[in-house]
Each structure stands twice: as structure tokens, then as C-alpha cells.
Short mmCIF file of C-alpha atoms in Angstrom, two decimals:
data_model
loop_
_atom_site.label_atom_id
_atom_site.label_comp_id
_atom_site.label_asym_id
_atom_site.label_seq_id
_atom_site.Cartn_x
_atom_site.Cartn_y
_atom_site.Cartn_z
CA UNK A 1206 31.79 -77.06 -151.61
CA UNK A 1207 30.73 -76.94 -155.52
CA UNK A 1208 27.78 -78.36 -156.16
CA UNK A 1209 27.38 -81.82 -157.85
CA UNK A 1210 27.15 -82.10 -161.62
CA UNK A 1211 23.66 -84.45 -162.01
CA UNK A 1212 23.46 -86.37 -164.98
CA UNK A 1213 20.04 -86.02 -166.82
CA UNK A 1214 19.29 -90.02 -165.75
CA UNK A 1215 19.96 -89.30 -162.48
CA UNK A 1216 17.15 -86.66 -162.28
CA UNK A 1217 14.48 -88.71 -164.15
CA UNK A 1218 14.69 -90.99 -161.86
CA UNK A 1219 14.72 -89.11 -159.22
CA UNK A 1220 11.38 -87.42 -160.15
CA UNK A 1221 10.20 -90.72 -161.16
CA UNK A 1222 10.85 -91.83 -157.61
CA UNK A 1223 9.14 -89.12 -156.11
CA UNK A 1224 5.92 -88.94 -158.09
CA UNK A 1225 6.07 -93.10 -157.53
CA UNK A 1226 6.00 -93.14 -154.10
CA UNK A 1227 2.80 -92.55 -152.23
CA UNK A 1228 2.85 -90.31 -149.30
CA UNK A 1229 6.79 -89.44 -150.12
CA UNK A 1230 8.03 -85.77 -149.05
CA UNK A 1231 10.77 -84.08 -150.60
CA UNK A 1232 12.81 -84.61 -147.57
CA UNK A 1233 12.53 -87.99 -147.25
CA UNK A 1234 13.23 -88.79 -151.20
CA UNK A 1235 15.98 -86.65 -150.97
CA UNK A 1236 17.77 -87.78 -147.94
CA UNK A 1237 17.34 -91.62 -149.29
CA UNK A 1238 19.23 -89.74 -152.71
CA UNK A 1239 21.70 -87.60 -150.55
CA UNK A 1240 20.59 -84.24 -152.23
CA UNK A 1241 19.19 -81.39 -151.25
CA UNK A 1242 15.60 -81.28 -150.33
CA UNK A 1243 15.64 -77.84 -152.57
CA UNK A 1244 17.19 -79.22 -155.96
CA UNK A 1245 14.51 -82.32 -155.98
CA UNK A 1246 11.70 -79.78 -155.55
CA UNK A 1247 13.04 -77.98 -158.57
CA UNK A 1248 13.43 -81.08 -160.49
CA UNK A 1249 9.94 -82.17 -159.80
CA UNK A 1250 8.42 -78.66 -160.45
CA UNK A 1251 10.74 -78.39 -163.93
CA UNK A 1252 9.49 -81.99 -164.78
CA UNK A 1253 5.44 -81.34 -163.99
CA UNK A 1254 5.58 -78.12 -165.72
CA UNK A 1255 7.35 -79.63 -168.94
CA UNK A 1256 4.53 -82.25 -169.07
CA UNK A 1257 1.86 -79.69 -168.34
CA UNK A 1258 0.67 -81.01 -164.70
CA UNK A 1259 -0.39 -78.97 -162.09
CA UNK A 1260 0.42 -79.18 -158.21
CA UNK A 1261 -3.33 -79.94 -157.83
CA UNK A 1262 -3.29 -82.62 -160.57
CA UNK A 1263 -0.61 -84.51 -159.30
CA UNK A 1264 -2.06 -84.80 -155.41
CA UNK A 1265 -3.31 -88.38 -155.30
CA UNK A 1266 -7.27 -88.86 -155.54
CA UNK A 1267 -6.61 -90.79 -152.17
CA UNK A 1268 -4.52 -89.55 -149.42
CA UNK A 1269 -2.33 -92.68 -148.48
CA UNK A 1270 -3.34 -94.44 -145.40
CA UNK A 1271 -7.41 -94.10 -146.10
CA UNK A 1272 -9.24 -96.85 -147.26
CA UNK A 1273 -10.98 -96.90 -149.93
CA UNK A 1274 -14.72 -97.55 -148.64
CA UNK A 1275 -16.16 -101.08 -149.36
CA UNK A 1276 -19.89 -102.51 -150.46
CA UNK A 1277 -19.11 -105.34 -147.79
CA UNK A 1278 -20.70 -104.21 -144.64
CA UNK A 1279 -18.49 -106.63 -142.59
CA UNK A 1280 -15.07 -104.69 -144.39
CA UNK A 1281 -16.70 -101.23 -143.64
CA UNK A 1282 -16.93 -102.50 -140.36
CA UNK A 1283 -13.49 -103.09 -139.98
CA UNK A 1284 -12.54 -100.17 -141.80
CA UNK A 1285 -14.12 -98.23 -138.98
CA UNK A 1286 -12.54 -100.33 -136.15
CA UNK A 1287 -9.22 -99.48 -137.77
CA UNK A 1288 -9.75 -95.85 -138.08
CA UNK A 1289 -11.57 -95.54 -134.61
CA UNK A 1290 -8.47 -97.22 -133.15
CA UNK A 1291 -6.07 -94.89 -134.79
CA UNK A 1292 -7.81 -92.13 -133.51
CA UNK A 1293 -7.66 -93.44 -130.27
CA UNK A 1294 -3.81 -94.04 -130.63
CA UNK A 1295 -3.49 -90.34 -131.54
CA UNK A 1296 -5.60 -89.44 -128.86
CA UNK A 1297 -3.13 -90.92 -126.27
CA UNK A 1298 -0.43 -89.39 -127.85
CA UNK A 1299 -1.69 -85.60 -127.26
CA UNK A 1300 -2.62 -86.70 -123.90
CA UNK A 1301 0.89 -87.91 -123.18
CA UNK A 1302 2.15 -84.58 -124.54
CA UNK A 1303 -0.09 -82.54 -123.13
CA UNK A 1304 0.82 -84.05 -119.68
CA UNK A 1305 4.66 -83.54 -120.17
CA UNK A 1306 4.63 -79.72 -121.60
CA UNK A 1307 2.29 -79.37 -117.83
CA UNK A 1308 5.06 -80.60 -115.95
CA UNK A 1309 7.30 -78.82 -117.90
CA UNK A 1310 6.23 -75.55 -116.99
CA UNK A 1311 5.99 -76.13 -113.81
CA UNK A 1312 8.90 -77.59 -113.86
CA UNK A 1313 11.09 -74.62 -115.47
CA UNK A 1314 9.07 -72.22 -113.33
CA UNK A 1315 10.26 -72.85 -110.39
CA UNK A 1316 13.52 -71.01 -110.21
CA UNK A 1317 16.42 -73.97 -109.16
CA UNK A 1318 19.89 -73.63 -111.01
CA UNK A 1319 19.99 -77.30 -111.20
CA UNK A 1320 16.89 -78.21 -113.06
CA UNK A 1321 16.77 -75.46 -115.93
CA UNK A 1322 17.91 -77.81 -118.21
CA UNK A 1323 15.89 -79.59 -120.61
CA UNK A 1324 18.38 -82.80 -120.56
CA UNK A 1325 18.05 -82.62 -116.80
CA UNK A 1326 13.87 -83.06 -117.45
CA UNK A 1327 14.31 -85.60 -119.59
CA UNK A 1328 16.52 -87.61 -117.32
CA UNK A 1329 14.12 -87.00 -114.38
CA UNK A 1330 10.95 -88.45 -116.46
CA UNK A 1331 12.60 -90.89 -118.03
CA UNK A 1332 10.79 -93.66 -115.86
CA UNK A 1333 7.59 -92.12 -116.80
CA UNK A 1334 7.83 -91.89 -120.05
CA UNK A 1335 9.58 -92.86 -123.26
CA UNK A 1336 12.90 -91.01 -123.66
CA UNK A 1337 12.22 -90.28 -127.56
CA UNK A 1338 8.88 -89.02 -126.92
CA UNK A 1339 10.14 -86.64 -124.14
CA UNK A 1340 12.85 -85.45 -126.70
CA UNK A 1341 10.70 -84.77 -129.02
CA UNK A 1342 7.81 -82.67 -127.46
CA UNK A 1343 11.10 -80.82 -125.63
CA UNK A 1344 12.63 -80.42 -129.27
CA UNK A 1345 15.78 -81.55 -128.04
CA UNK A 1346 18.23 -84.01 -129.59
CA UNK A 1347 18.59 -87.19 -128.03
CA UNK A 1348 22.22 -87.92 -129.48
CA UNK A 1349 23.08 -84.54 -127.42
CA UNK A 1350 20.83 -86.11 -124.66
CA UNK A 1351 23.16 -88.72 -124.34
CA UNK A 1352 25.73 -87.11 -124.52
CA UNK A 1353 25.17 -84.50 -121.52
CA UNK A 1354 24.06 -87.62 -119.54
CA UNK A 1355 27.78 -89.42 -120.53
CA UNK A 1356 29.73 -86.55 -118.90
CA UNK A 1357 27.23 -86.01 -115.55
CA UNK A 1358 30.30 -87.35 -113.66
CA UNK A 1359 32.66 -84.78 -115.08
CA UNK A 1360 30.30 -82.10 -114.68
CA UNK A 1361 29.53 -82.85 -110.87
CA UNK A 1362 32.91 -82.48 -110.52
CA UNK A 1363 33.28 -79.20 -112.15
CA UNK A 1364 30.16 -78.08 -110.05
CA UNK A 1365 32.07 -79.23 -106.95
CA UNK A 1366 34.90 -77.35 -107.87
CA UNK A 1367 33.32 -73.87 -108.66
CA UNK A 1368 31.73 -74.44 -105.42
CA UNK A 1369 35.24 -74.66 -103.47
CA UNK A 1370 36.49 -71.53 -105.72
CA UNK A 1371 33.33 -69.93 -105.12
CA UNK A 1372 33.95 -69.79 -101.37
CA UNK A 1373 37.82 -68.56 -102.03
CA UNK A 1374 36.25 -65.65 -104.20
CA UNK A 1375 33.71 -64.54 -101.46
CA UNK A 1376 36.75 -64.77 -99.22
CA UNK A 1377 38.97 -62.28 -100.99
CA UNK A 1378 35.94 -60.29 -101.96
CA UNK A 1379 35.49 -60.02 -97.96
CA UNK A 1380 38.47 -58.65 -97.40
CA UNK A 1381 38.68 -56.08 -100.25
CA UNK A 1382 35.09 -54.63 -98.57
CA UNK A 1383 33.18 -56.02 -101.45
CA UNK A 1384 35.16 -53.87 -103.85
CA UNK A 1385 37.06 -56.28 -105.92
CA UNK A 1386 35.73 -57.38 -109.56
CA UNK A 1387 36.87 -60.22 -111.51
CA UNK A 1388 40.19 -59.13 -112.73
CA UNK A 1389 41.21 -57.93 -109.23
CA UNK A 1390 39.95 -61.23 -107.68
CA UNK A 1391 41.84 -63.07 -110.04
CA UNK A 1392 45.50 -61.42 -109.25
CA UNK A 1393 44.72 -61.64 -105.74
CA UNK A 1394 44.04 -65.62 -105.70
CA UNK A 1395 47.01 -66.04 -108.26
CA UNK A 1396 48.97 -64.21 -105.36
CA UNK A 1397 48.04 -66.63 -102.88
CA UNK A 1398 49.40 -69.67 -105.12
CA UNK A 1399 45.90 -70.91 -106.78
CA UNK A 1400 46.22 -70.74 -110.71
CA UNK A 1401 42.84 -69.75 -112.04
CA UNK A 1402 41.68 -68.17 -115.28
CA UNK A 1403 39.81 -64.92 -115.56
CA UNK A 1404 37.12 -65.80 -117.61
CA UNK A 1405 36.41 -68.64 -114.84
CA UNK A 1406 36.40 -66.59 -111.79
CA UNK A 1407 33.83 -63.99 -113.88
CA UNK A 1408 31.76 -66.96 -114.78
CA UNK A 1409 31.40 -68.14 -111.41
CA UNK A 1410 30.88 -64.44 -109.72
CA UNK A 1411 27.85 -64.03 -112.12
CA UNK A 1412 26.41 -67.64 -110.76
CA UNK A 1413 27.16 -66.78 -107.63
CA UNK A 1414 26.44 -63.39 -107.42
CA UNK A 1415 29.06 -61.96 -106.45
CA UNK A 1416 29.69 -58.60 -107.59
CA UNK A 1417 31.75 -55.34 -107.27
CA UNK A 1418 29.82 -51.96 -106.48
CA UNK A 1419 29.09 -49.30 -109.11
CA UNK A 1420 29.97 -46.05 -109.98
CA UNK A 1421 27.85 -43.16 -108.53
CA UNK A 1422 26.45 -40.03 -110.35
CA UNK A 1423 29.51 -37.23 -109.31
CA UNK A 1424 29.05 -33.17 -108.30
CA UNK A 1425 30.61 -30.71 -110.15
CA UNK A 1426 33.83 -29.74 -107.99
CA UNK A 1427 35.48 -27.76 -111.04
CA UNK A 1428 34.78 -24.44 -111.11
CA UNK A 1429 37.40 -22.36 -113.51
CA UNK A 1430 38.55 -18.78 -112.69
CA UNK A 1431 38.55 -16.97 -115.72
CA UNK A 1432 41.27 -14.12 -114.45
CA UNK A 1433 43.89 -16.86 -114.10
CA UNK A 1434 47.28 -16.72 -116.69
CA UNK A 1435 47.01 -19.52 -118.92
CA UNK A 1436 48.88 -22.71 -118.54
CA UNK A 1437 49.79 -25.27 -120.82
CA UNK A 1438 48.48 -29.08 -121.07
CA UNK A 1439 51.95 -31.11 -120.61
CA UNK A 1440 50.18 -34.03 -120.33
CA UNK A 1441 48.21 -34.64 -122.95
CA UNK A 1442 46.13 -37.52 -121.43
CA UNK A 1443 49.50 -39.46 -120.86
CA UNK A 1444 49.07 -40.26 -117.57
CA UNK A 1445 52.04 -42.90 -116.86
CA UNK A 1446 55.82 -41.82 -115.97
CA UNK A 1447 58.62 -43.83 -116.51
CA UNK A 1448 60.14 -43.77 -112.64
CA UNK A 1449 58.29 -42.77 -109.74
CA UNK A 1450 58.59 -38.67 -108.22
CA UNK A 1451 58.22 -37.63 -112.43
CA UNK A 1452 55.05 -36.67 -113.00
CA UNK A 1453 51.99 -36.42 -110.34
CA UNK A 1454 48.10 -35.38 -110.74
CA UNK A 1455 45.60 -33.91 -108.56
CA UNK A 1456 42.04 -32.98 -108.47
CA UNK A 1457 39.25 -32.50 -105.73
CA UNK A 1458 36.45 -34.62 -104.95
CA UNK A 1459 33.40 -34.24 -102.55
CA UNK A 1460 31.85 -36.57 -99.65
CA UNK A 1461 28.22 -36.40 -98.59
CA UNK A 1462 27.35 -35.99 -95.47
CA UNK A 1463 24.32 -37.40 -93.74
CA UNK A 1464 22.76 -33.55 -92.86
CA UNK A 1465 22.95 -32.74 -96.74
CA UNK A 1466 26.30 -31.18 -96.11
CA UNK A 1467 30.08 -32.42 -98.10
CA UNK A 1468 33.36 -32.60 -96.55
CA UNK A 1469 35.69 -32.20 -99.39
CA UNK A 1470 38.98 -34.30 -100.57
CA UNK A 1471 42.25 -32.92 -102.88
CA UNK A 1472 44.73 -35.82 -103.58
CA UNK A 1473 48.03 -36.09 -105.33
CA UNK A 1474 48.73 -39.20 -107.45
CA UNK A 1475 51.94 -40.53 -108.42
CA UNK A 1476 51.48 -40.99 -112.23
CA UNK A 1477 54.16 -44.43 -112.33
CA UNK A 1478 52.33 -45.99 -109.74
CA UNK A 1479 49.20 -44.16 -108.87
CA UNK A 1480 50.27 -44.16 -105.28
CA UNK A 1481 48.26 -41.16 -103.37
CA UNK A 1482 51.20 -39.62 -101.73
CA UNK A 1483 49.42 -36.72 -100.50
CA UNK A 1484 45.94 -35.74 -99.77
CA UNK A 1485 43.71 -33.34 -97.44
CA UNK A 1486 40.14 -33.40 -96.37
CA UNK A 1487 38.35 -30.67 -95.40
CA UNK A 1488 35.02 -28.91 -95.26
CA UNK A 1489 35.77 -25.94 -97.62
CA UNK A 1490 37.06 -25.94 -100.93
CA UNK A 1491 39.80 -23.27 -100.55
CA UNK A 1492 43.16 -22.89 -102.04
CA UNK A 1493 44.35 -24.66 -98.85
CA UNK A 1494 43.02 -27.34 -99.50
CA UNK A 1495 45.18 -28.31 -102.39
CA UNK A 1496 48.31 -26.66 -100.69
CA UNK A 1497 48.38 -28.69 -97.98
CA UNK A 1498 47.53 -31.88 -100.47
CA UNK A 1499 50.48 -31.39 -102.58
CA UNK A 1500 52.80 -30.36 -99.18
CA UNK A 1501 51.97 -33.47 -97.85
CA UNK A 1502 53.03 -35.39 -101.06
CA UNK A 1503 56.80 -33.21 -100.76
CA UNK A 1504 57.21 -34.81 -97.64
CA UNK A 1505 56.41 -37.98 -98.49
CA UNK A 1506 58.58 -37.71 -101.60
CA UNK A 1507 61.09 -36.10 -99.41
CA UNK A 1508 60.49 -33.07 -102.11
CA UNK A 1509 59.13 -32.51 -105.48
CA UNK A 1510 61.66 -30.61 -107.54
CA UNK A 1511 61.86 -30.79 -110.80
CA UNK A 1512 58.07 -32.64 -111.15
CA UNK A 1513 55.16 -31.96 -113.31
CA UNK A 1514 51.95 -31.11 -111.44
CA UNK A 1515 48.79 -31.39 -113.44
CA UNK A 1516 45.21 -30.78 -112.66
CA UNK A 1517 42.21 -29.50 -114.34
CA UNK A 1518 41.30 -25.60 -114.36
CA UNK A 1519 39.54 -25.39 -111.09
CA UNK A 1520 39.96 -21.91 -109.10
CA UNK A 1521 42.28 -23.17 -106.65
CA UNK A 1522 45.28 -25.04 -108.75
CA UNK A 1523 44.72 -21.57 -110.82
CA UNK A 1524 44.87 -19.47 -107.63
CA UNK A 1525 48.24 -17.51 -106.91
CA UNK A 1526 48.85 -19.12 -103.75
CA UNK A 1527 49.14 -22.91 -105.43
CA UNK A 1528 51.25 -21.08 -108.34
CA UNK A 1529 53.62 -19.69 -105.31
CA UNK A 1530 53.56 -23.13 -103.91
CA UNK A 1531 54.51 -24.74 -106.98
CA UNK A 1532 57.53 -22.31 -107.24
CA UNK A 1533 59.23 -22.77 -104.04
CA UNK A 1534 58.75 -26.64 -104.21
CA UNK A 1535 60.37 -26.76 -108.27
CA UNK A 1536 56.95 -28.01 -109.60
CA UNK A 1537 55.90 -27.18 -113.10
CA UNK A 1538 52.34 -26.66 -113.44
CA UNK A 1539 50.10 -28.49 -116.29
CA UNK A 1540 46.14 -28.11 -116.68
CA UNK A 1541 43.96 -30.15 -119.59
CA UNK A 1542 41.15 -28.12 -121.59
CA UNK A 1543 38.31 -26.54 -120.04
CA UNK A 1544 35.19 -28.41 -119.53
CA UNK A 1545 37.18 -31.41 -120.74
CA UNK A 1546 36.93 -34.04 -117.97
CA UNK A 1547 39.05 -36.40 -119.70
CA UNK A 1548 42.32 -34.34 -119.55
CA UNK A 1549 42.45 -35.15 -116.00
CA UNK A 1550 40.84 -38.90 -116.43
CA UNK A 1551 43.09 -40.89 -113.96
CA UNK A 1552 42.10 -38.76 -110.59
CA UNK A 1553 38.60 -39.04 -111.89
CA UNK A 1554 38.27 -42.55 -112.06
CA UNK A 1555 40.67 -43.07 -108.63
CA UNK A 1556 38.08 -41.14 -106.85
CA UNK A 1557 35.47 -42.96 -108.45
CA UNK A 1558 37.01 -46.16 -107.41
CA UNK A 1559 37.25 -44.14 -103.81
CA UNK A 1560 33.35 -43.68 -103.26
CA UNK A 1561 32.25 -46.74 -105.09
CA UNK A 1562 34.00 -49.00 -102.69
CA UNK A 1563 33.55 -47.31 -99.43
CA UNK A 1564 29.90 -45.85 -100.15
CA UNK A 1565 29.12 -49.30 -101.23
CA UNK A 1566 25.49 -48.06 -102.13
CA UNK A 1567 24.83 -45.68 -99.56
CA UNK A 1568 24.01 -41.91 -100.16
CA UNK A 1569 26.80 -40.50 -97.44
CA UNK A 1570 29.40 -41.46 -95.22
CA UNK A 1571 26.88 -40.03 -92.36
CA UNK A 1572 28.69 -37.61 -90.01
CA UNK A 1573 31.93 -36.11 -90.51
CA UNK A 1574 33.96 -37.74 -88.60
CA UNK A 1575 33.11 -41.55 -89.48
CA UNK A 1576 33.43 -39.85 -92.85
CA UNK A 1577 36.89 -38.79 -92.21
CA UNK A 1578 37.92 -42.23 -90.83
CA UNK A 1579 36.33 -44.03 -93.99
CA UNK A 1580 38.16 -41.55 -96.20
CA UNK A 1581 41.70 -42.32 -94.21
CA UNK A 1582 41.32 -46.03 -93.79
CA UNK A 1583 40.71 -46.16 -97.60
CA UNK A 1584 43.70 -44.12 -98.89
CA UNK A 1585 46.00 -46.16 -96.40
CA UNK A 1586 44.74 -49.40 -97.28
CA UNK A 1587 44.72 -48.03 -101.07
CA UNK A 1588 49.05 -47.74 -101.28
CA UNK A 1589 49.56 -50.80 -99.26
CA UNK A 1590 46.79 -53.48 -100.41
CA UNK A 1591 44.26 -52.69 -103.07
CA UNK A 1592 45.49 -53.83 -106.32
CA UNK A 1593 45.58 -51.94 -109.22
CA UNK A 1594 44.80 -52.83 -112.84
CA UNK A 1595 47.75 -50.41 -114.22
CA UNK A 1596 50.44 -51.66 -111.88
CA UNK A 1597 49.84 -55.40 -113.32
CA UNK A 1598 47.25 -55.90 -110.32
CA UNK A 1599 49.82 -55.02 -107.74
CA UNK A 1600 49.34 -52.39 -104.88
CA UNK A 1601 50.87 -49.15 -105.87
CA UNK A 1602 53.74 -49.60 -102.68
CA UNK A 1603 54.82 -53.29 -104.28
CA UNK A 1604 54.62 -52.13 -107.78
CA UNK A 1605 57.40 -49.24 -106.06
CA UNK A 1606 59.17 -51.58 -104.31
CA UNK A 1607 59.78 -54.13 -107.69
CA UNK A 1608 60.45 -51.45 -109.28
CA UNK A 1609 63.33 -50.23 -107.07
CA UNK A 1610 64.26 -54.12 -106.84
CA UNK A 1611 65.04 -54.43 -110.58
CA UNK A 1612 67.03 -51.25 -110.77
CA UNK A 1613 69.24 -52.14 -108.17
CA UNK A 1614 69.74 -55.78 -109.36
CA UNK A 1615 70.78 -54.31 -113.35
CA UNK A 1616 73.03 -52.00 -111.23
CA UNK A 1617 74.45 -54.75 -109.24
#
């Protein structure tokens, strides 16, 4: 907004005012004038210098408010009993904020959710003391004091109702084994009919403390052999397929054991859907391994031929007996870049999302076979259940089955 043009009157005066009225403040003239507190203080300054007064020379002798001490004994007297009584008066007021900043501490201190607020202090001293005084030694506003106490209704409400959706979060957060974050959470309850907003459902997960389980630091489970023939990077970090049985990934992953041991898992994702259609588990990291991973994805496929296979450079997707594999199944081989984990980013983070949310915290699985049975019940539960955030937050098996739905229907 441009600033208003001030006609040289207009300023006189205004200095005039200022310098005329005892005890005045900048602030105070100017809000009375409806200028800024910083343009008066110019004006004044300007004006004083001009007439060759100093800030010191234009303090008054007397600072407003003190009397100016008599001869009459009686009037001193008085004088006395007035200022004794104003001290007094100032006095109390201290005291009175002294004794609410006390119980304000401990008031704050003790931890609840429902009294951190300084409008809910003010509304449970009210009785004890004056409303503007508690405002002011809690430097709050008591228009916005108001305010917050005008919509209490509306807000129990909303508390009541985060508490209801609270309970349906912990419920679906149950039955995804304490896996599930906000956006999964979400999808699930819209599933079940209940229209909710993401940002909500984080909101109330953070005040409720509800929360998914975090990554874990990974072993190294690529280990290159440098004799194998090169093979080229058909990827390129493009990790989605336009129909399912196109393009698949792979990579290895290891499980600790209680003993300080690892069984080992190789899985074969479906790029379109990330389904795991094959995977093996064993307690070697041999070429077999793998084989029998991606064999178990041809027969769930019902065959592989003409797909692209991709994995990272580890010894046993470069080993001959994958290679031969590959052949006699019509599967064309792709690797990323050495050392580049990021080529092969999708398996990562699946197995990732694997250990985070059946670890759940722990350091291992504890002996090989629960370890097994966690691994199994996971994958299973993985195509059939767990949503996923590429499929739209659908399980990989229902994104499939849509996606074979629509196709049919155009061809209908």
C-alpha cells in the first residue's frame, strides 16, 4: 500500500501534540493519529533537531505522575500516603503475577494433552483471577481467548471424533502387524467405506502414537564376479511394465538368525504389479538359489518367454548356470551399474519393506525355522493383502485382477 502523502500542517501538529502531552509515547500519539509509530518519531526528531533541542532537553524536569513536593507538612503528608499506597498497589500486582507464572509452570509441566494450552489456563483460573490480568502475564490475546472458548463445543466434538478414528486406525494397524503408515492406513479405511483424508489420519497417528516400523541398516549381499561377459542395463531405473509377465526383477536379501548365523532370500518381482511370483530361501548363497527363485516364478506365470530379467551384478545372476536358465526359459537378461544400488531400487526397498515389518525391531527372526515361517507368511500375505503405494494402494493380486477386468470389459 503507498504510503500517505502528509501535508506539512498535519505534521506540526502532530509534533505539537506529542511534545504537548505529558507522559505521551510515540505509540500512543500515533495510534490516536492512525500513523505509524516510526514516521512520528522521525517527525519529532526532524522537528527538535531543526530547533536545536536535544533528547535530554526535551525530557520533562518532572516525570508525570510525581508530585511536586510541598512546604505544607499536612500536603507532604498526603503526598506520601498517595505514593505509599501506589506502591502498595504495585506490590499486589507482582504478587498476583508472581503467583500465576507458579502455577503456570507447574501447570505446563505436568505432561496432559489437554491442558498445554494457555487458553485452557486461563479458562481454568478464571474464578481466581481477572481474565485480562491472566492474559496478560500469559501474553496471550484475549479476543483469541474468546474466541477458542466460543468453539469448545465444536472442538469436543472433533476430539470425540479423532478418538473413534483413532480406535479404527489401531484396528487396521493390528491387522497389517503394525506395518502400515499413514498413506496405507488411509486406502485401507477408504476400502472399508469410511471417507477420511490423509493429512487427518497422519495427524491423529502422531497424537496417538501410532506408528509404522523403520528401516534397518542392510548387509552387503552383492558381490560381483569380475570374469562374467558383460550385460547390458535394459532398464534403466524404469521399473514399471505396461501388462503383467513383461518385465520382472530380482535380487537377494539376508535374514539373521538368533546364533549369529543368516538364512538367505532371492525373489522375483513382477515389475506391473510388484507381485513376488517367485522366491527361495535358503542357507547358502549359491547359484541355486536364484534358479530355483526365478523357476518358481515360470510356473507361476505358467512360463516366462519373451521377459526381461534384471538384477544387479552379483556372482550368481552372472554365473553360467542362471545365463543357461535364462536361455531355456526365453528370458533376456538386464543388470544396472556396478556398485550402483539404485539400478536395482525396487527389490531393495521391497525387501526393506520385508524386514521392517516382520523384524518389527528385533535383531533376528531367532531360529531357522520360525524364520522360514515369518519369511513365507509375509510373501503370501504380501500378493494377497498388503497394499501397495505403486498399485494405487491395492494388493499386487487386485491391482492384477482390475487390470484383467478392464481389458476384458474394452474387449467386450
Amino acid at each position: 500500500m503507498a504510503m500517505k502523502d502528509y501535508s506539512d500542517e498535519f505534521r506540526a501538529d502532530a509534533v505539537a501534540l506529542y511534545e504537548s502531552t505529558p507522559g505521551a509515547t510515540y505509540k500512543s500519539i500515533a495510534t490516536d493519529l492512525g500513523i505509524n509509530r516510526a514516521t512520528l518519531r522521525e517527525w519529532v526528531l526532524r522537528d527538535r533537531e531543526r530547533r536545536g533541542v536535544t533528547a535530554a532537553a526535551a525530557q520533562p524536569a518532572v516525570q508525570p505522575g510525581a508530585a511536586v513536593p510541598s512546604d505544607d507538612p499536612d500536603e507532604r503528608i498526603r503526598q506520601l500516603e498517595a505514593r505509599v499506597a501506589e506502591l502498595e498497589a504495585s506490590e499486589r500486582k507482582l504478587a498476583t503475577e508472581r503467583d500465576i507464572l507458579r502455577k503456570a509452570a507447574k501447570y505446563f509441566g505436568r505432561g496432559d494433552e489437554l491442558v498445554r494450552s494457555r487458553f485452557q489456563f486461563v479458562d481454568d483460573h478464571r474464578d481466581t483471577y481477572e481474565v485480562k490480568r491472566l492474559c496478560q502475564v500469559l501474553d496471550v490475546n484475549r479476543s483469541s481467548y474468546y474466541k477458542w472458548l466460543a468453539g469448545r463445543q465444536a472442538r469436543t466434538l472433533r476430539q470425540g471424533n479423532d478418538r473413534l478414528l483413532a480406535e479404527r486406525i489401531r484396528e487396521v494397524h493390528r491387522e497389517s502387524a503394525g506395518a502400515y503408515g499413514s498413506p496405507r492406513v488411509t486406502a485401507e479405511l477408504r476400502d472399508k467405506g469410511l471417507r477420511v483424508n490423509e493429512k487427518r489420519v497422519a495427524r491423529i497417528m502422531r497424537t496417538f502414537s501410532i506408528t509404522g516400523i523403520r528401516l534397518r541398516r542392510r548387509v552387503r549381499t552383492t558381490i560381483p564376479d569380475p570374469a562374467t561377459a558383460p550385460v547390458p542395463d535394459l532398464f534403466q531405473r524404469d521399473f514399471t511394465a505396461p501388462e503383467p509377465g513383461l518385465k520382472y526383477m530380482g535380487d537377494i536379501t539376508y535374514l539373521p538368525l538368533e546364533d549369529g548365523e543368516f538364512l538367505y532370500l532371492a525373489t522375483v518381482l513382477d515389475c506391473f504389479s510388484r507381485k513376488v511370483v517367485g522366491w527361495s530361501i535358503a542357507d547358502h548363497m549359491r547359484t541355486s538359489l536364484v534358479t530355483a527363485a526365478l523357476q518358481m516364478a515360470a510356473a507361476t506365470r505358467g512360463g516366462l518367454d519373451g521377459a526381461v530379467f534384471h538384477s544387479d551384478h552379483g556372482a550368481q545372476y552372472g554365473s553360467r548356470a542362471f545365463a543357461d536358465l535364462c536361455d531355456r526359459l526365453g528370458v533376456t537378461r538386464s543388470m544396472g551399474a556396478v556398485g550402483t544400488s539404485a539400478d536395482n531400487a525396487a527389490c531393495e526397498s521391497f525387501h526393506a519393506s520385508l524386514k521392517r515389518e516382520t523384524l518389527q525391531g528385533a535383531r533376528d527372526y531367532g531360529d531357522a525355522d520360525t524364520c522360514r515361517r515369518t519369511a513365507f507368511a509375509w510373501l503370501t500375505r504380501y500378493n494377497t493383502r498388503r497394499r501397495h503405494s505403486a498399485n494405487g494402494h491395492l494388493s499386487p493380486n487386485e491391482y492384477e485382477r482390475r487390470h484383467h477386468a478392464a481389458k476384458l470389459a474394452l474387449a467386450a
